[in-house]
């Protein structure tokens, strides 16, 4: 079987052969023609010219002889002496240029006759002899030799002319044949060249195109394709290598598929055993795998698109997780969603975390819907217990405090100094207990919605000024500078003035409490787009970074403050109040440098609502 190199060599070799044949043939034909022309020009033409020269020279010599006979000796001798050498030269040329059969004898005959002619001419020229004798010699001897020479020269001339005519005819025939041969060769060469082009396409280009089409197919994922190869040449071998590669790819895909299927099965098993509602969502928002509870409770079944489900928040959570590349929690309605399962109320806390590839590009998200019903119930229970206990304790505590106060006022008789000292300690502790119970009741009232917020447009500047004034003496006593920087054009906010006063009082009390002598506390306020934000900053001890997020929790106190009074409820109440206003409260602090507490309330000129919430 021929390889591509063989096929190419065959094709090009064929063309080379055709060119060579045409070339050699052309050279041969031209050589033939040249020979014929040479014959005409070199051989015959020279003889023709020589014969004509001989004829002319012998005529002139004959005229010379006649002149002598007529007494014109000088003129006659001159003609004879001039034309004798001309004849000899022409005769010599003819003798040297004998080409035709019979030409040699004739040329020799001319030579012999001319020799005789010259001998006889001597007698005719001999003036010693009488003129009659010379005339007799001329007519009887010289003239016949003259005629013979002329006739023989004419014969040779005719022979050569005939041969020239024959050679010309042969040259014409040869040229015609050469033309025909060339045309035939050209057609044959062109046909072979066309055949070669066609075969190149069939042998080389077709299989290459087939390979290109097959590569395209493989690129599209059709690995079951087999490239048909009829030849055993390089392309045939390439096709075989290609088929082997496709088969390896098929094998690889099979192993990969088996591995993927195994991973998928184990993932599904893990998911099936998970109690929480968890789903893996791809970049198009389609569920890839989910736990049974995710499918039952939220309809998060594989292949379902989350945007087709009746949970708008899911799409938002998905977008946010993909955009941020980290874990995001639902923001709406305290981040908890209610669903009824078998008639029972359940609460779910959804979170989404994006799945990143090795280049940290998101490839999907994991959606988790944690059932927080039990925690919420426990929380409610705790709050209920705290509220009930606080209520239950409040009445006996009031009676106890009253008793202590009456005793201290010596309404039940005089007290010894020791009794008075013990009773004062009892009064302080019962006051502290009273304050804790008051705070706990406040929190439970706000949380349960039983505390009414009397929302009205109020000037925050007034509330701030009032609270700052009430802390002036405490600040002064502790050697702290207290300042308020309030712009004159601060807009009104929609708020319950008493409650916001309480929040501010709490922040100021903390700022003064946790700042040492020489420090400063500053209250400032500024209007933003649709809210007014109040800032209480101090140069106090600050809050360690790890506790900053926890200071608004109930009963939380930064460890190491056992000596200080306080129950860790002030900021929790402040947070409840601010959030009950639809506002936000936060803190920024750096340990040893100070803290900044900020709360923001809705501007009255932007929020048309007036009345009460909760
Ligand atoms: P407490 O009655 O203990 O002050 P709060 O709820 O008001 O309770 O505050 C909680 C905790 O936050 C405090 O115990 C204190 O550790 C920390 N804290 C609050 N305000 C400040 C402040 N301005 N500077 C430093 N720490 C503060």
Coordinates of C-alpha atoms and ligand atoms in Angstrom, one line a residue:
X1 CA 0.0 0.0 0.0
X2 CA 1.3 3.4 -0.9
X3 CA 2.0 6.0 1.8
X4 CA 1.3 9.7 1.3
X5 CA 5.0 10.2 0.4
X6 CA 4.6 7.4 -2.2
X7 CA 1.3 8.9 -3.5
X8 CA 2.8 12.3 -3.8
X9 CA 6.0 10.8 -5.5
X10 CA 3.8 8.9 -7.9
X11 CA 1.8 12.0 -8.9
X12 CA 4.8 14.3 -9.1
X13 CA 6.9 11.5 -10.7
X14 CA 4.2 11.1 -13.4
X15 CA 4.1 14.8 -14.1
X16 CA 7.9 14.8 -14.2
X17 CA 7.9 11.9 -16.7
X18 CA 5.3 13.7 -18.9
X19 CA 7.4 16.8 -18.9
X20 CA 10.5 14.8 -19.7
X21 CA 8.8 12.9 -22.6
X22 CA 7.4 16.1 -24.1
X23 CA 10.8 17.8 -23.7
X24 CA 12.8 14.9 -25.2
X25 CA 10.3 14.5 -28.0
X26 CA 10.4 18.2 -28.8
X27 CA 14.3 18.2 -28.8
X28 CA 14.2 15.2 -31.1
X29 CA 11.8 16.8 -33.5
X30 CA 13.7 20.0 -33.6
X31 CA 16.9 18.1 -34.2
X32 CA 15.3 16.3 -37.2
X33 CA 14.1 19.6 -38.6
X34 CA 17.5 21.1 -38.1
X35 CA 19.1 18.3 -40.0
X36 CA 16.7 18.6 -42.9
X37 CA 17.3 22.4 -43.0
X38 CA 21.0 21.7 -42.8
X39 CA 20.8 19.3 -45.7
X40 CA 19.0 21.9 -47.7
X41 CA 21.2 24.8 -46.8
X42 CA 24.6 23.2 -46.3
X43 CA 24.8 20.3 -48.7
X44 CA 22.5 20.9 -51.7
X45 CA 22.5 24.6 -51.7
X46 CA 26.3 24.8 -51.9
X47 CA 26.3 22.3 -54.8
X48 CA 23.6 24.3 -56.6
X49 CA 25.6 27.5 -56.2
X50 CA 28.8 25.7 -57.3
X51 CA 27.1 24.3 -60.4
X52 CA 25.7 27.7 -61.4
X53 CA 29.2 29.3 -60.9
X54 CA 30.7 26.5 -63.1
X55 CA 28.1 27.1 -65.7
X56 CA 28.7 30.8 -65.8
X57 CA 32.5 30.5 -65.7
X58 CA 32.6 28.0 -68.5
X59 CA 30.2 30.2 -70.6
X60 CA 32.6 33.1 -70.1
X61 CA 35.6 31.0 -70.9
X62 CA 33.8 29.9 -74.1
X63 CA 33.1 33.5 -74.9
X64 CA 36.9 34.2 -74.3
X65 CA 37.8 31.4 -76.8
X66 CA 35.4 32.9 -79.4
X67 CA 36.9 36.4 -78.8
X68 CA 40.4 35.0 -79.5
X69 CA 39.2 33.2 -82.6
X70 CA 37.7 36.5 -83.8
X71 CA 41.1 38.2 -83.3
X72 CA 40.3 39.9 -80.0
X73 CA 43.1 38.1 -78.3
X74 CA 43.6 40.4 -75.3
X75 CA 39.9 40.5 -74.3
X76 CA 39.6 36.7 -74.9
X77 CA 42.6 35.8 -72.9
X78 CA 41.5 38.0 -70.1
X79 CA 38.1 36.3 -70.0
X80 CA 39.7 32.9 -70.0
X81 CA 42.3 33.7 -67.4
X82 CA 39.7 35.3 -65.1
X83 CA 37.1 32.6 -65.3
X84 CA 39.4 29.6 -65.3
X85 CA 40.2 29.9 -61.5
X86 CA 36.5 30.7 -60.8
X87 CA 35.5 27.4 -62.5
X88 CA 38.3 25.6 -60.6
X89 CA 37.1 26.9 -57.2
X90 CA 33.5 26.1 -57.9
X91 CA 34.4 22.7 -59.2
X92 CA 36.6 22.0 -56.1
X93 CA 33.6 23.1 -53.9
X94 CA 31.4 20.7 -55.7
X95 CA 34.0 17.9 -55.4
X96 CA 34.2 18.5 -51.6
X97 CA 30.4 18.7 -51.3
X98 CA 29.3 15.4 -52.8
X99 CA 26.2 14.2 -51.0
X100 CA 23.9 12.5 -53.4
X101 CA 24.3 9.1 -55.1
X102 CA 25.8 9.5 -58.6
X103 CA 26.9 13.0 -57.8
X104 CA 30.6 12.0 -57.2
X105 CA 30.9 10.4 -60.8
X106 CA 29.4 13.5 -62.3
X107 CA 31.7 15.8 -60.4
X108 CA 34.7 13.8 -61.4
X109 CA 33.4 13.8 -65.0
X110 CA 33.3 17.6 -64.9
X111 CA 36.8 17.6 -63.4
X112 CA 38.1 15.3 -66.2
X113 CA 36.3 17.2 -68.9
X114 CA 37.5 20.6 -67.6
X115 CA 41.1 19.2 -67.6
X116 CA 40.5 18.3 -71.3
X117 CA 38.8 21.6 -72.0
X118 CA 41.9 23.4 -70.6
X119 CA 44.2 21.3 -72.8
X120 CA 42.2 22.0 -75.9
X121 CA 41.8 25.6 -75.0
X122 CA 45.6 26.0 -75.0
X123 CA 45.6 25.0 -78.7
X124 CA 42.8 27.5 -79.5
X125 CA 44.8 30.2 -77.7
X126 CA 48.0 29.3 -79.5
X127 CA 48.5 32.2 -81.9
X128 CA 51.4 30.3 -83.6
X129 CA 48.7 28.0 -85.2
X130 CA 46.8 29.3 -88.2
X131 CA 43.4 30.6 -87.3
X132 CA 41.6 27.9 -89.5
X133 CA 43.3 25.2 -87.5
X134 CA 42.4 26.8 -84.2
X135 CA 38.8 27.3 -85.4
X136 CA 38.7 23.6 -86.4
X137 CA 40.0 22.6 -83.0
X138 CA 37.3 24.9 -81.4
X139 CA 34.3 23.4 -83.2
X140 CA 35.4 19.9 -83.4
X141 CA 37.0 19.4 -80.0
X142 CA 36.4 22.3 -77.5
X143 CA 32.8 22.9 -78.1
X144 CA 31.7 19.3 -77.5
X145 CA 33.7 19.2 -74.2
X146 CA 32.1 22.6 -73.3
X147 CA 28.6 21.2 -73.9
X148 CA 29.4 18.1 -71.9
X149 CA 30.7 20.2 -68.9
X150 CA 27.6 22.4 -69.0
X151 CA 25.3 19.5 -69.3
X152 CA 26.9 17.6 -66.5
X153 CA 26.9 20.7 -64.3
X154 CA 23.2 21.2 -65.1
X155 CA 22.6 17.5 -64.2
X156 CA 24.3 18.0 -60.8
X157 CA 22.4 21.2 -60.3
X158 CA 19.1 19.5 -61.1
X159 CA 19.9 16.6 -58.8
X160 CA 20.6 18.9 -55.9
X161 CA 17.6 21.1 -56.6
X162 CA 15.4 18.0 -56.6
X163 CA 16.9 16.8 -53.4
X164 CA 16.3 20.3 -51.9
X165 CA 12.6 20.0 -52.9
X166 CA 12.4 16.5 -51.4
X167 CA 14.1 17.6 -48.2
X168 CA 11.7 20.5 -47.9
X169 CA 8.7 18.2 -48.3
X170 CA 10.2 15.9 -45.6
X171 CA 10.8 18.9 -43.3
X172 CA 7.2 20.0 -43.7
X173 CA 6.0 16.4 -43.0
X174 CA 8.3 16.2 -40.0
X175 CA 7.2 19.6 -38.6
X176 CA 3.5 18.6 -39.1
X177 CA 4.2 15.3 -37.3
X178 CA 6.1 17.0 -34.5
X179 CA 3.1 19.4 -34.1
X180 CA 0.7 16.5 -33.9
X181 CA 2.9 14.6 -31.5
X182 CA 3.2 17.6 -29.2
X183 CA -0.5 18.2 -29.2
X184 CA -1.1 14.5 -28.3
X185 CA 1.5 14.6 -25.6
X186 CA 0.1 17.8 -24.2
X187 CA -3.4 16.4 -24.0
X188 CA -2.1 13.2 -22.5
X189 CA 0.0 15.2 -20.0
X190 CA -3.0 17.4 -19.1
X191 CA -5.2 14.4 -18.6
X192 CA -2.6 12.7 -16.3
X193 CA -2.2 16.0 -14.3
X194 CA -6.0 16.2 -13.9
X195 CA -6.1 12.6 -12.8
X196 CA -3.4 13.3 -10.3
X197 CA -5.3 16.3 -8.9
X198 CA -8.4 14.2 -8.6
X199 CA -6.5 11.3 -6.9
X200 CA -4.7 13.7 -4.5
X201 CA -8.2 14.9 -3.4
X202 CA -9.4 11.3 -3.0
X203 CA -6.3 9.9 -1.4
X204 CA -5.2 12.8 0.8
X205 CA -7.7 15.6 1.2
X206 CA -10.8 13.4 1.6
X207 CA -9.4 11.4 4.6
X208 CA -8.0 14.7 6.1
X209 CA -11.5 16.3 5.8
X210 CA -13.0 13.2 7.4
X211 CA -10.6 13.5 10.3
X212 CA -11.4 17.2 10.7
X213 CA -15.2 16.4 10.8
X214 CA -14.5 13.6 13.4
X215 CA -12.5 16.0 15.6
X216 CA -15.5 18.4 15.5
X217 CA -17.8 15.6 16.5
X218 CA -15.5 14.6 19.5
X219 CA -15.4 18.3 20.5
X220 CA -19.2 18.2 20.6
X221 CA -19.0 15.2 22.9
X222 CA -19.7 12.3 20.5
X223 CA -17.0 9.9 21.6
X224 CA -18.8 6.9 20.1
X225 CA -17.6 7.9 16.7
X226 CA -15.2 5.7 14.7
X227 CA -13.2 7.2 11.8
X228 CA -13.4 4.9 8.7
X229 CA -10.0 4.5 7.1
X230 CA -9.6 2.6 3.9
X231 CA -5.8 3.1 3.5
X232 CA -2.8 2.0 5.4
X233 CA -0.8 5.2 4.7
X234 CA 0.0 7.9 7.2
X235 CA -3.6 9.2 7.2
X236 CA -4.8 5.6 7.8
X237 CA -2.4 5.4 10.8
X238 CA -3.5 8.8 12.0
X239 CA -7.1 7.7 11.8
X240 CA -6.2 4.6 13.8
X241 CA -4.5 6.8 16.4
X242 CA -7.5 9.0 16.4
X243 CA -9.9 6.0 17.0
X244 CA -7.6 4.8 19.8
X245 CA -7.7 8.3 21.4
X246 CA -11.5 8.3 21.2
X247 CA -11.6 4.9 22.7
X248 CA -9.3 6.0 25.6
X249 CA -11.6 9.1 26.1
X250 CA -14.6 6.8 26.1
X251 CA -12.9 4.6 28.7
X252 CA -12.0 7.7 30.7
X253 CA -15.5 9.0 30.5
X254 CA -16.9 5.7 31.6
X255 CA -14.6 5.5 34.6
X256 CA -15.3 9.1 35.4
X257 CA -19.0 8.6 35.0
X258 CA -18.8 5.6 37.4
X259 CA -16.9 7.7 39.8
X260 CA -19.3 10.5 39.5
X261 CA -22.2 8.2 39.9
X262 CA -20.7 6.8 43.0
X263 CA -20.0 10.2 44.4
X264 CA -23.6 11.2 43.5
X265 CA -25.0 8.1 45.2
X266 CA -23.0 8.7 48.4
X267 CA -23.9 12.4 48.3
X268 CA -27.5 11.5 47.9
X269 CA -27.3 9.0 50.8
X270 CA -25.6 11.6 53.0
X271 CA -28.3 14.1 52.0
X272 CA -31.1 11.5 52.6
X273 CA -29.8 11.0 56.2
X274 CA -29.7 14.8 57.0
X275 CA -32.6 15.9 59.2
X276 CA -32.3 19.6 58.1
X277 CA -33.6 21.0 54.8
X278 CA -30.5 21.4 52.7
X279 CA -30.2 21.8 48.9
X280 CA -27.3 22.3 46.5
X281 CA -28.3 24.8 43.7
X282 CA -26.3 25.3 40.5
X283 CA -25.5 28.6 38.9
X284 CA -28.7 28.6 36.9
X285 CA -30.7 28.3 40.2
X286 CA -31.6 24.7 39.5
X287 CA -31.6 22.2 42.4
X288 CA -28.9 19.5 42.0
X289 CA -29.4 17.5 45.2
X290 CA -31.6 18.0 48.2
X291 CA -32.5 16.4 51.5
X292 CA -35.9 14.8 52.0
X293 CA -37.1 17.6 54.3
X294 CA -36.0 20.3 51.8
X295 CA -38.1 18.5 49.1
X296 CA -41.1 17.9 51.3
X297 CA -41.3 21.2 53.1
X298 CA -40.1 23.7 50.5
X299 CA -40.5 21.7 47.2
X300 CA -36.7 21.8 46.7
X301 CA -36.5 18.8 44.5
X302 CA -33.7 18.0 42.0
X303 CA -34.1 19.8 38.6
X304 CA -36.6 22.3 40.1
X305 CA -35.6 26.0 39.6
X306 CA -35.8 27.9 42.9
X307 CA -37.2 31.0 41.2
X308 CA -40.3 28.9 40.2
X309 CA -41.0 28.2 43.9
X310 CA -43.4 30.5 45.8
X311 CA -40.5 31.9 48.0
X312 CA -39.3 35.2 46.8
X313 CA -36.7 35.5 49.5
X314 CA -34.9 32.4 48.1
X315 CA -34.0 34.1 44.8
X316 CA -32.6 37.1 46.7
X317 CA -30.6 34.9 49.0
X318 CA -29.2 33.0 46.0
X319 CA -28.2 36.2 44.2
X320 CA -26.6 37.7 47.3
X321 CA -24.6 34.5 48.2
X322 CA -23.3 34.3 44.6
X323 CA -22.4 38.0 44.6
X324 CA -20.7 38.1 48.0
X325 CA -19.0 34.6 47.7
X326 CA -19.6 34.0 51.5
X327 CA -22.4 32.9 53.8
X328 CA -25.5 35.1 53.9
X329 CA -28.5 35.0 56.1
X330 CA -32.0 36.0 55.4
X331 CA -32.8 39.5 56.5
X332 CA -36.6 39.6 56.3
X333 CA -38.8 39.4 59.4
X334 CA -35.9 38.6 61.8
X335 CA -34.6 36.1 59.3
X336 CA -37.2 33.4 60.2
X337 CA -39.8 31.9 58.0
X338 CA -42.9 30.2 59.1
X339 CA -44.2 26.9 57.5
X340 CA -47.0 24.6 58.6
X341 CA -46.0 20.9 58.6
X342 CA -48.8 18.5 59.3
X343 CA -50.8 21.3 60.9
X344 CA -47.9 22.3 63.1
X345 CA -46.3 25.7 63.0
X346 CA -42.5 25.6 62.2
X347 CA -39.9 28.3 61.9
X348 CA -36.9 28.1 59.6
X349 CA -33.8 30.2 59.4
X350 CA -32.5 30.1 55.8
X351 CA -28.8 30.6 55.0
X352 CA -26.9 30.3 51.8
X353 CA -23.2 29.8 51.2
X354 CA -21.6 29.9 47.8
X355 CA -19.5 26.9 46.6
X356 CA -16.2 28.2 45.1
X357 CA -14.0 26.3 42.7
X358 CA -10.2 26.2 42.9
X359 CA -9.9 29.7 41.4
X360 CA -12.5 31.0 43.9
X361 CA -15.2 31.4 41.3
X362 CA -18.7 30.5 42.5
X363 CA -20.1 27.3 41.0
X364 CA -23.4 27.2 42.9
X365 CA -24.7 27.6 46.4
X366 CA -25.7 25.4 49.4
X367 CA -29.0 26.5 50.8
X368 CA -29.7 25.5 54.4
X369 CA -33.1 25.9 56.0
X370 CA -32.5 25.3 59.7
X371 CA -35.6 24.4 61.7
X372 CA -35.4 26.9 64.7
X373 CA -38.9 26.2 66.0
X374 CA -37.6 24.5 69.2
X375 CA -35.0 27.4 69.9
X376 CA -37.8 29.9 69.3
X377 CA -40.1 28.1 71.6
X378 CA -37.4 27.8 74.2
X379 CA -36.7 31.5 73.9
X380 CA -40.4 32.3 74.2
X381 CA -40.5 30.0 77.3
X382 CA -37.5 31.7 78.8
X383 CA -39.0 35.1 78.2
X384 CA -42.4 33.9 79.6
X385 CA -40.7 32.5 82.7
X386 CA -38.7 35.7 83.2
X387 CA -41.8 37.8 82.7
X388 CA -43.9 35.7 85.1
X389 CA -41.1 35.5 87.7
X390 CA -40.5 39.2 87.5
X391 CA -44.3 39.9 87.9
X392 CA -44.5 37.4 90.8
X393 CA -41.5 38.9 92.5
X394 CA -42.5 42.4 92.0
X395 CA -45.3 42.5 94.6
X396 CA -43.5 40.8 97.5
X397 CA -40.4 42.9 96.7
X398 CA -42.5 46.1 96.9
X399 CA -43.8 44.9 100.3
X400 CA -40.3 44.0 101.4
X401 CA -38.9 47.4 100.3
X402 CA -41.8 49.2 102.0
X403 CA -41.0 47.3 105.3
X404 CA -37.3 48.1 105.0
X405 CA -38.1 51.8 104.4
X406 CA -40.6 51.9 107.3
X407 CA -38.0 50.3 109.6
X408 CA -35.3 52.7 108.4
X409 CA -37.7 55.6 109.1
X410 CA -37.9 54.1 112.7
X411 CA -41.7 53.8 112.4
X412 CA -41.5 50.5 114.3
X413 CA -39.2 51.8 117.0
X414 CA -35.7 53.1 117.3
X415 CA -32.8 51.2 115.6
X416 CA -29.4 50.4 117.0
X417 CA -26.5 51.6 114.7
X418 CA -25.8 48.0 113.8
X419 CA -29.5 47.4 112.8
X420 CA -29.5 50.6 110.8
X421 CA -26.4 49.6 108.9
X422 CA -27.9 46.1 108.1
X423 CA -31.1 47.7 107.0
X424 CA -29.3 50.2 104.7
X425 CA -27.5 47.3 103.0
X426 CA -30.9 45.5 102.7
X427 CA -32.4 48.7 101.1
X428 CA -29.6 49.0 98.6
X429 CA -29.9 45.4 97.5
X430 CA -33.7 45.5 97.3
X431 CA -33.4 48.7 95.2
X432 CA -31.0 46.9 92.8
X433 CA -33.4 44.0 92.7
X434 CA -36.2 46.4 92.0
X435 CA -34.3 48.0 89.1
X436 CA -33.4 44.5 87.6
X437 CA -37.1 43.5 87.8
X438 CA -38.1 46.8 86.2
X439 CA -35.7 46.3 83.3
X440 CA -36.7 42.6 82.9
X441 CA -40.3 43.7 82.8
X442 CA -39.5 46.4 80.3
X443 CA -37.8 43.9 78.0
X444 CA -40.6 41.4 78.2
X445 CA -43.1 44.1 77.6
X446 CA -41.3 45.4 74.5
X447 CA -40.7 41.9 73.2
X448 CA -44.3 40.9 73.7
X449 CA -45.5 44.1 72.1
X450 CA -47.3 45.1 75.2
X451 CA -45.2 48.3 75.6
X452 CA -46.8 51.0 73.5
X453 CA -44.6 53.4 71.7
X454 CA -46.1 56.8 71.5
X455 CA -44.6 57.8 68.1
X456 CA -44.7 61.5 67.3
X457 CA -42.5 63.9 65.4
X458 CA -40.1 65.1 68.1
X459 CA -37.0 67.3 67.9
X460 CA -34.0 65.1 68.9
X461 CA -32.0 68.2 69.9
X462 CA -34.4 68.7 72.9
X463 CA -34.1 65.1 74.1
X464 CA -30.3 65.2 73.7
X465 CA -30.0 68.5 75.6
X466 CA -32.2 67.3 78.4
X467 CA -30.2 64.0 78.9
X468 CA -26.8 65.7 78.6
X469 CA -27.8 68.2 81.2
X470 CA -28.9 65.5 83.6
X471 CA -25.5 63.8 83.3
X472 CA -23.4 67.0 83.7
X473 CA -22.9 66.8 87.5
X474 CA -22.1 63.0 87.4
X475 CA -19.5 63.7 84.6
X476 CA -18.1 66.6 86.6
X477 CA -17.8 64.5 89.7
X478 CA -15.8 61.9 87.8
X479 CA -13.6 64.5 86.2
X480 CA -14.9 63.9 82.7
X481 CA -15.7 66.5 80.0
X482 CA -19.2 66.2 78.6
X483 CA -20.0 67.9 75.3
X484 CA -23.0 68.0 72.9
X485 CA -22.5 69.0 69.2
X486 CA -26.0 69.3 67.8
X487 CA -26.6 71.1 64.5
X488 CA -29.3 73.8 64.6
X489 CA -31.2 72.5 61.7
X490 CA -31.5 68.9 62.9
X491 CA -34.8 67.6 61.5
X492 CA -37.5 66.0 63.7
X493 CA -37.7 62.3 64.1
X494 CA -40.7 60.0 64.6
X495 CA -40.2 58.7 68.1
X496 CA -41.5 58.1 71.6
X497 CA -39.5 60.9 73.3
X498 CA -39.5 59.2 76.7
X499 CA -38.2 55.9 75.4
X500 CA -35.5 57.5 73.2
X501 CA -34.6 59.6 76.3
X502 CA -34.2 56.3 78.1
X503 CA -31.9 54.9 75.4
X504 CA -29.8 58.1 75.4
X505 CA -29.6 58.1 79.2
X506 CA -28.4 54.5 79.1
X507 CA -25.7 55.2 76.6
X508 CA -24.6 58.3 78.5
X509 CA -24.6 56.5 81.8
X510 CA -22.3 53.7 80.3
X511 CA -20.0 56.3 78.6
X512 CA -19.5 58.2 81.9
X513 CA -19.3 54.9 83.9
X514 CA -16.6 53.3 81.7
X515 CA -14.5 56.4 81.1
X516 CA -11.8 57.4 83.7
X517 CA -11.1 60.9 85.0
X518 CA -9.6 63.2 82.4
X519 CA -11.5 61.6 79.6
X520 CA -14.4 63.0 77.6
X521 CA -17.8 62.1 76.4
X522 CA -19.4 63.7 73.3
X523 CA -22.9 63.5 72.0
X524 CA -23.4 64.5 68.4
X525 CA -26.2 64.1 65.8
X526 CA -26.5 64.4 62.1
X527 CA -29.2 64.1 59.5
X528 CA -28.8 61.6 56.7
X529 CA -31.1 60.7 53.7
X530 CA -34.2 59.6 55.6
X531 CA -32.9 59.3 59.2
X532 CA -31.2 61.1 62.0
X533 CA -28.3 59.4 63.7
X534 CA -27.2 60.1 67.3
X535 CA -23.7 59.2 68.3
X536 CA -22.4 58.9 71.9
X537 CA -18.6 58.6 71.9
X538 CA -16.2 58.3 74.8
X539 CA -12.5 58.1 75.3
X540 CA -13.0 55.3 77.9
X541 CA -11.7 51.8 78.3
X542 CA -13.4 50.5 75.1
X543 CA -14.6 47.0 74.5
X544 CA -12.3 44.1 73.5
X545 CA -13.0 43.2 69.9
X546 CA -14.2 39.7 70.7
X547 CA -17.0 41.1 72.9
X548 CA -18.2 44.0 70.7
X549 CA -20.9 41.9 69.1
X550 CA -22.3 40.6 72.4
X551 CA -22.8 43.9 74.4
X552 CA -26.5 44.1 73.2
X553 CA -27.2 40.6 74.6
X554 CA -29.3 40.4 77.8
X555 CA -27.2 40.0 80.9
X556 CA -24.0 40.3 79.0
X557 CA -21.2 42.2 80.7
X558 CA -17.6 42.4 79.5
X559 CA -15.7 40.0 81.9
X560 CA -13.6 41.7 84.6
X561 CA -16.3 44.3 85.7
X562 CA -17.4 42.5 88.8
X563 CA -16.7 45.6 90.9
X564 CA -18.9 47.9 88.8
X565 CA -22.6 48.1 89.3
X566 CA -24.8 47.1 86.4
X567 CA -26.7 44.0 85.3
X568 CA -26.0 43.9 81.5
X569 CA -29.6 44.8 80.7
X570 CA -29.2 48.5 79.7
X571 CA -28.0 48.0 76.1
X572 CA -30.4 45.1 75.6
X573 CA -33.4 47.4 76.5
X574 CA -31.9 50.2 74.3
X575 CA -31.7 47.8 71.4
X576 CA -35.3 46.7 71.9
X577 CA -36.5 50.2 72.0
X578 CA -34.6 51.4 69.0
X579 CA -35.7 48.4 66.9
X580 CA -39.3 48.9 68.1
X581 CA -38.9 52.3 66.4
X582 CA -37.8 50.6 63.2
X583 CA -34.3 52.0 63.8
X584 CA -30.9 50.5 64.2
X585 CA -28.3 50.7 67.0
X586 CA -24.6 49.7 66.8
X587 CA -21.2 50.2 68.3
X588 CA -17.7 50.6 67.2
X589 CA -15.0 50.3 69.8
X590 CA -11.3 49.8 70.2
X591 CA -9.9 48.5 73.5
X592 CA -8.2 51.2 75.6
X593 CA -9.2 54.0 73.2
X594 CA -12.9 54.4 73.6
X595 CA -16.3 53.5 72.1
X596 CA -18.8 55.1 69.8
X597 CA -22.5 54.0 70.1
X598 CA -24.8 55.1 67.3
X599 CA -28.5 54.8 66.9
X600 CA -30.6 56.0 64.0
X601 CA -34.3 56.9 63.8
X602 CA -36.6 57.7 60.9
X603 CA -36.9 61.4 60.0
X604 CA -40.4 62.7 60.6
X605 CA -40.4 64.7 57.3
X606 CA -39.7 61.5 55.3
X607 CA -41.8 59.0 57.2
X608 CA -45.5 60.0 57.1
X609 CA -46.5 57.5 59.7
X610 CA -47.8 58.8 63.0
X611 CA -49.4 56.8 65.8
X612 CA -48.2 53.7 67.5
X613 CA -46.6 50.5 66.5
X614 CA -47.0 47.3 68.5
Ligands
LIG1 P1 -24.3 47.4 82.4 O1 -25.4 47.7 83.2 O2 -23.4 46.3 82.8 O3 -23.6 48.6 81.9 P2 -25.2 47.4 79.6 O4 -26.1 46.5 78.9 O5 -25.5 48.8 79.6 O6 -25.0 46.8 81.0 O7 -23.7 47.2 79.0 C1 -23.3 45.9 78.7 C2 -21.8 45.9 78.8 O8 -21.2 46.6 77.8 C3 -21.2 46.6 80.0 O9 -21.2 45.7 81.1 C4 -19.9 47.0 79.6 O10 -19.0 45.9 79.7 C5 -20.0 47.2 78.1 N1 -20.2 48.7 77.8 C6 -21.3 49.4 77.6 N2 -21.0 50.6 77.3 C7 -19.7 50.8 77.3 C8 -18.8 51.9 77.1 N3 -19.2 53.1 76.8 N4 -17.5 51.7 77.3 C9 -17.0 50.4 77.6 N5 -17.8 49.4 77.8 C10 -19.1 49.5 77.7

